[in-house]
Coordinates of C-alpha atoms in Angstrom, one line a residue:
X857 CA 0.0 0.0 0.0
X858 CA 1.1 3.9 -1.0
X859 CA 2.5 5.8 1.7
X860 CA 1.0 8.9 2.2
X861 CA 3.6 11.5 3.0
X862 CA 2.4 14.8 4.3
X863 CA 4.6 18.2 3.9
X864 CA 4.2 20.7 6.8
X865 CA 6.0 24.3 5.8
X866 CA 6.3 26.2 9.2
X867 CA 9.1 28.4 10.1
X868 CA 8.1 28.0 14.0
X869 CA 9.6 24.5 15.0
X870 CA 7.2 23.7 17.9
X871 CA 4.5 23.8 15.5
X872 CA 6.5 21.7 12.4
X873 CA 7.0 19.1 15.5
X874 CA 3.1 18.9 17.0
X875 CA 1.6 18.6 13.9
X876 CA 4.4 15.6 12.5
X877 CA 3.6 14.3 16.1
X878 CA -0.1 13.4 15.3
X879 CA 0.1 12.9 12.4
X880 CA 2.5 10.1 12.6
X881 CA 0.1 8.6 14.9
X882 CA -2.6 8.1 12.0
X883 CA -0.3 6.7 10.3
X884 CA 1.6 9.0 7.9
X885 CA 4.5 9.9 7.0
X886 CA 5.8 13.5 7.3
X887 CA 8.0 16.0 5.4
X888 CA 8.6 19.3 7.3
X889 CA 9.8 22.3 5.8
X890 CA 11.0 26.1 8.0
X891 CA 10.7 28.2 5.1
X892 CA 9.0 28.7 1.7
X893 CA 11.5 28.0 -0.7
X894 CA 12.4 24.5 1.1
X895 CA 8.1 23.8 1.1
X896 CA 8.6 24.2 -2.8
X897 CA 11.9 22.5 -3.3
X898 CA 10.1 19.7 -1.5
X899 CA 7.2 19.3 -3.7
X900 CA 9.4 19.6 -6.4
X901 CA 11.9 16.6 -5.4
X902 CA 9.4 14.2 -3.9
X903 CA 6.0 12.8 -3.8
X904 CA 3.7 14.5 -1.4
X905 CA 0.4 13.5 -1.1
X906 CA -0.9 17.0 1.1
X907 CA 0.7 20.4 1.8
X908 CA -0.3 22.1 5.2
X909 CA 1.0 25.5 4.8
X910 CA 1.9 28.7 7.3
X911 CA 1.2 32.0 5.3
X912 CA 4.1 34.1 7.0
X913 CA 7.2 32.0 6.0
X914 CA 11.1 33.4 5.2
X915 CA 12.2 34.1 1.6
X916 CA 8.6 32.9 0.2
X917 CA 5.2 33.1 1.5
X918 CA 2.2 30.9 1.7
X919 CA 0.9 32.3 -0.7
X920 CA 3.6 32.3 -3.7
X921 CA 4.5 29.0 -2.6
X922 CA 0.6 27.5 -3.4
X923 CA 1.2 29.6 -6.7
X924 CA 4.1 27.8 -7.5
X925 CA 3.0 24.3 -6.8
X926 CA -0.5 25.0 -8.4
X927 CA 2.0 25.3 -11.6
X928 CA 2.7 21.5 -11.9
X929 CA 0.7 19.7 -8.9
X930 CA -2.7 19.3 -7.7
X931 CA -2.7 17.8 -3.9
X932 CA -4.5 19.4 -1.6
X933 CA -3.1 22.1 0.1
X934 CA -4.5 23.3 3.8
X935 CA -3.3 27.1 5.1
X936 CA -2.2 26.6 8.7
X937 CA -2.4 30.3 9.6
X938 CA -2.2 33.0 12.3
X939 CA -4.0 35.5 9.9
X940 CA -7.8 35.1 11.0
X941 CA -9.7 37.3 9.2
X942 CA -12.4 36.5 6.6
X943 CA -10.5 38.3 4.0
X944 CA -7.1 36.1 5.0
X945 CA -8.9 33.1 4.5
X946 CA -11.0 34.4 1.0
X947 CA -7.4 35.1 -0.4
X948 CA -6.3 31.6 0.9
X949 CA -9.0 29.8 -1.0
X950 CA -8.7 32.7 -4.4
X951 CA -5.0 31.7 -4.2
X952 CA -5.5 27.3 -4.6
X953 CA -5.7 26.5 -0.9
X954 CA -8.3 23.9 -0.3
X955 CA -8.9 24.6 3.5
X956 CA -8.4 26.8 6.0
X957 CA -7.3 26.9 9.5
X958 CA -6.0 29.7 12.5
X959 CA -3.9 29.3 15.3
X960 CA -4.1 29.1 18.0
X961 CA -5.5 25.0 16.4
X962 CA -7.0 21.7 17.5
X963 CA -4.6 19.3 16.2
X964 CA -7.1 16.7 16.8
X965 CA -9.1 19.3 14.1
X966 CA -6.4 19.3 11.4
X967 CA -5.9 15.7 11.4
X968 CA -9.5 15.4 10.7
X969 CA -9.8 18.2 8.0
X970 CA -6.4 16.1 6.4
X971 CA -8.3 13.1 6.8
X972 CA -11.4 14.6 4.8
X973 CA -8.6 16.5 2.3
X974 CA -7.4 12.9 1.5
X975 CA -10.0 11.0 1.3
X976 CA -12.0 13.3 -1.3
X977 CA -8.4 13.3 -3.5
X978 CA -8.3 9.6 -3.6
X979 CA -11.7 10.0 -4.6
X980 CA -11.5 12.2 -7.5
X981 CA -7.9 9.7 -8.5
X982 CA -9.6 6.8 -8.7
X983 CA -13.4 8.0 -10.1
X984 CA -13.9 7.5 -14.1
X985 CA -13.0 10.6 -15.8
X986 CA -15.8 12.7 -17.4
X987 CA -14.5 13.8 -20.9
X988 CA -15.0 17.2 -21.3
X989 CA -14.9 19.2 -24.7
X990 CA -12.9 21.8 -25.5
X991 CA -15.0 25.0 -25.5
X992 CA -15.0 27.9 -27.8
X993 CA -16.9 31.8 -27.2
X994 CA -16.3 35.0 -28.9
X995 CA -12.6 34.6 -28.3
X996 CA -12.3 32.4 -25.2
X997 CA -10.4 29.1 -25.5
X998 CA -10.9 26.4 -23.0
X999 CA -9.0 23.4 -23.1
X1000 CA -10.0 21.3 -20.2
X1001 CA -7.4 18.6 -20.6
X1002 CA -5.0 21.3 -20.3
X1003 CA -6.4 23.6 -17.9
X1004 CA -5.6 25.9 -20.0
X1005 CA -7.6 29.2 -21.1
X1006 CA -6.6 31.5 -24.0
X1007 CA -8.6 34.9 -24.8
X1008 CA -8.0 36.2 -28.2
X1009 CA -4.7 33.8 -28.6
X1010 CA -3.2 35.4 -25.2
X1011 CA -3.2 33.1 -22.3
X1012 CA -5.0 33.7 -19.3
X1013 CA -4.1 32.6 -16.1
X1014 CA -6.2 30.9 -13.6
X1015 CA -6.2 29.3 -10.5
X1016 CA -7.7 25.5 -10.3
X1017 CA -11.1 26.7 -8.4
X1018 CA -10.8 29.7 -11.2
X1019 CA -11.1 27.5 -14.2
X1020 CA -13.4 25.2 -12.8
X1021 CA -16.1 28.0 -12.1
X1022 CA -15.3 29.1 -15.1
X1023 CA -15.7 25.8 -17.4
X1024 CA -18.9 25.2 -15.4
X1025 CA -20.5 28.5 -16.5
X1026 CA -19.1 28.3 -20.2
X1027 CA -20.5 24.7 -20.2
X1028 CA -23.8 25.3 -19.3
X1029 CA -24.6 28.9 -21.2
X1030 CA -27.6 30.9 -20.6
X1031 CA -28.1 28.9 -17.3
X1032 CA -28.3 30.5 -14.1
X1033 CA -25.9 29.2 -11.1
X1034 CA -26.6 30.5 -7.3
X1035 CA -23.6 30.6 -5.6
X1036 CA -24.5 27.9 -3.4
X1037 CA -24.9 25.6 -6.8
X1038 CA -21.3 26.8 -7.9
X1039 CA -20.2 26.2 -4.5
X1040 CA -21.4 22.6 -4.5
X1041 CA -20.2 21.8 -7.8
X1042 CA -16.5 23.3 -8.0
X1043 CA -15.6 22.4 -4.4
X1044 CA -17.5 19.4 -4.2
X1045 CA -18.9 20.0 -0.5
X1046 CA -21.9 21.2 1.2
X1047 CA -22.4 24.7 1.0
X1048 CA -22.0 26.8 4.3
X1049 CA -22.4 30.6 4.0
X1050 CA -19.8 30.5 1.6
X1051 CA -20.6 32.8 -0.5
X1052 CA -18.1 35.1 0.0
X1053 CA -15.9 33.1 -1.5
X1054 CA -17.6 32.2 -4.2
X1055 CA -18.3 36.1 -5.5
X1056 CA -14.6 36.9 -4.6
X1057 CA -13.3 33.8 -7.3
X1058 CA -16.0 35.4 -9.7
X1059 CA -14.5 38.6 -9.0
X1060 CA -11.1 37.7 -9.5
X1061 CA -12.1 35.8 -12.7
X1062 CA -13.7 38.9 -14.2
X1063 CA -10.5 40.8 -13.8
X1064 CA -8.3 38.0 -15.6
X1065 CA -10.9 38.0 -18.6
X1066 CA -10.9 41.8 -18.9
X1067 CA -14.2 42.1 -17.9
X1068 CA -13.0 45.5 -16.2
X1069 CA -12.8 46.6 -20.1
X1070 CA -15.6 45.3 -21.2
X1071 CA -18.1 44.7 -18.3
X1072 CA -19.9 41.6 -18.4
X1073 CA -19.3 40.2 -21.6
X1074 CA -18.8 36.6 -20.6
X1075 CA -19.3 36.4 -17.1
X1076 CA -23.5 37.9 -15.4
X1077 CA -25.0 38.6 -12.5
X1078 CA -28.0 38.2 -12.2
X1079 CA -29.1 40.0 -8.9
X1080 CA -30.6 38.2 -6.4
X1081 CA -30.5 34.6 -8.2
X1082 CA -26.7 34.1 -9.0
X1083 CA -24.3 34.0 -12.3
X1084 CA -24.3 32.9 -16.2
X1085 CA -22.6 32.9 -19.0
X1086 CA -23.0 35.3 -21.9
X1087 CA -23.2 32.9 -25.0

């Protein structure tokens, strides 16, 4: 059977060591990490099954290091953080995390949440994959295989959550989607007042597609009732 190995990035020791400590007691194996640029060198040289990350790390944040592994890899990634404000843990989730937790933490919690993390990965590893088509509006290039997005030949750059939202409008033109229906369908979990997050993806989404220029031409709101896309 696989080992799972687990990379904790912290540059405070004592909290590298208690999180190792219980996780190794369910089992897995651990990677730890005191700064940014070692988080990403590890993902880079080995095979990590789950990132927990700290936010305020030496040479390279939390952030820029989920930007860099989001590049090549797609394991789940969980912001261990002392930043607790909604807006920290909105950015966490625009910028690839897949969860969220503050300090002062339950480690009993975070085992739990990497339990969850896991278990809906091997999930989506070992489920039959749905072919999806590349799609093509009024400039707009999706190639789902790729996860890549092109607007007028340029490429744009999204974020995994990004593009999913995005393929799921595209895909389904002219239909409306609350954000408690995107919710469910990109992240793959019950929705829970989250729609914050949801409007601060669109947000982002609109910026990256221009939309600034030209105001809604791929991407509506619908007020009161949710999103769609302009076919």
């Amino acid at each position: 059977m696989k080992r799972i190995t687990i990379l904790i990035a912290d540059d405070e020791v004592e909290i590298a060591d208690l999180v190792a400590l219980h996780l190794q007691k369910e089992g897995y194996h651990t990677i730890k990490a005191f700064d940014g640029k070692a988080a990403v060198q590890a993902v880079q040289t080995q095979a990590i099954d789950l990132a927990i990350l700290d936010i305020m790390m030496p040479g390279m944040d939390g952030y820029e290091v989920t930007r860099k592994i989001r590049e090549q890899h797609h394991l789940p990634i969980i912001f261990l953080s002392a930043k607790t404000s909604d807006m920290d843990k909105i950015t966490g989730l625009v910028m690839g995390a897949d969860d969220y937790m503050t300090k002062p933490f339950n480690p009993m919690e975070l085992v739990a949440r990497v339990n969850s993390q896991l278990r809906r990965s091997l999930q989506f590893s070992q489920s039959v994959p749905v072919q999806r088509s590349i799609l093509e509006k009024g400039g707009l290039i999706i190639t789902p295989d790729q996860h890549r997005v092109t607007l007028y030949g340029k490429p744009v750059e999204l974020t995994p959550k990004e593009f999913d939202i995005l393929y799921l409008l595209a895909s389904h033109p002219k239909q409306v989607f609350s954000a408690e229906n995107i919710f469910e369908q990109v992240w793959g979990e019950a929705y829970y007042e989250s729609g914050n997050t949801v409007m601060v993806h669109i947000r982002t989404l609109r910026k990256k597609l221009g939309e600034d220029v030209n105001k809604n031409k791929f991407i509506k709101t619908i007020w009161g009732v949710g999103y769609t896309f302009n076919d």
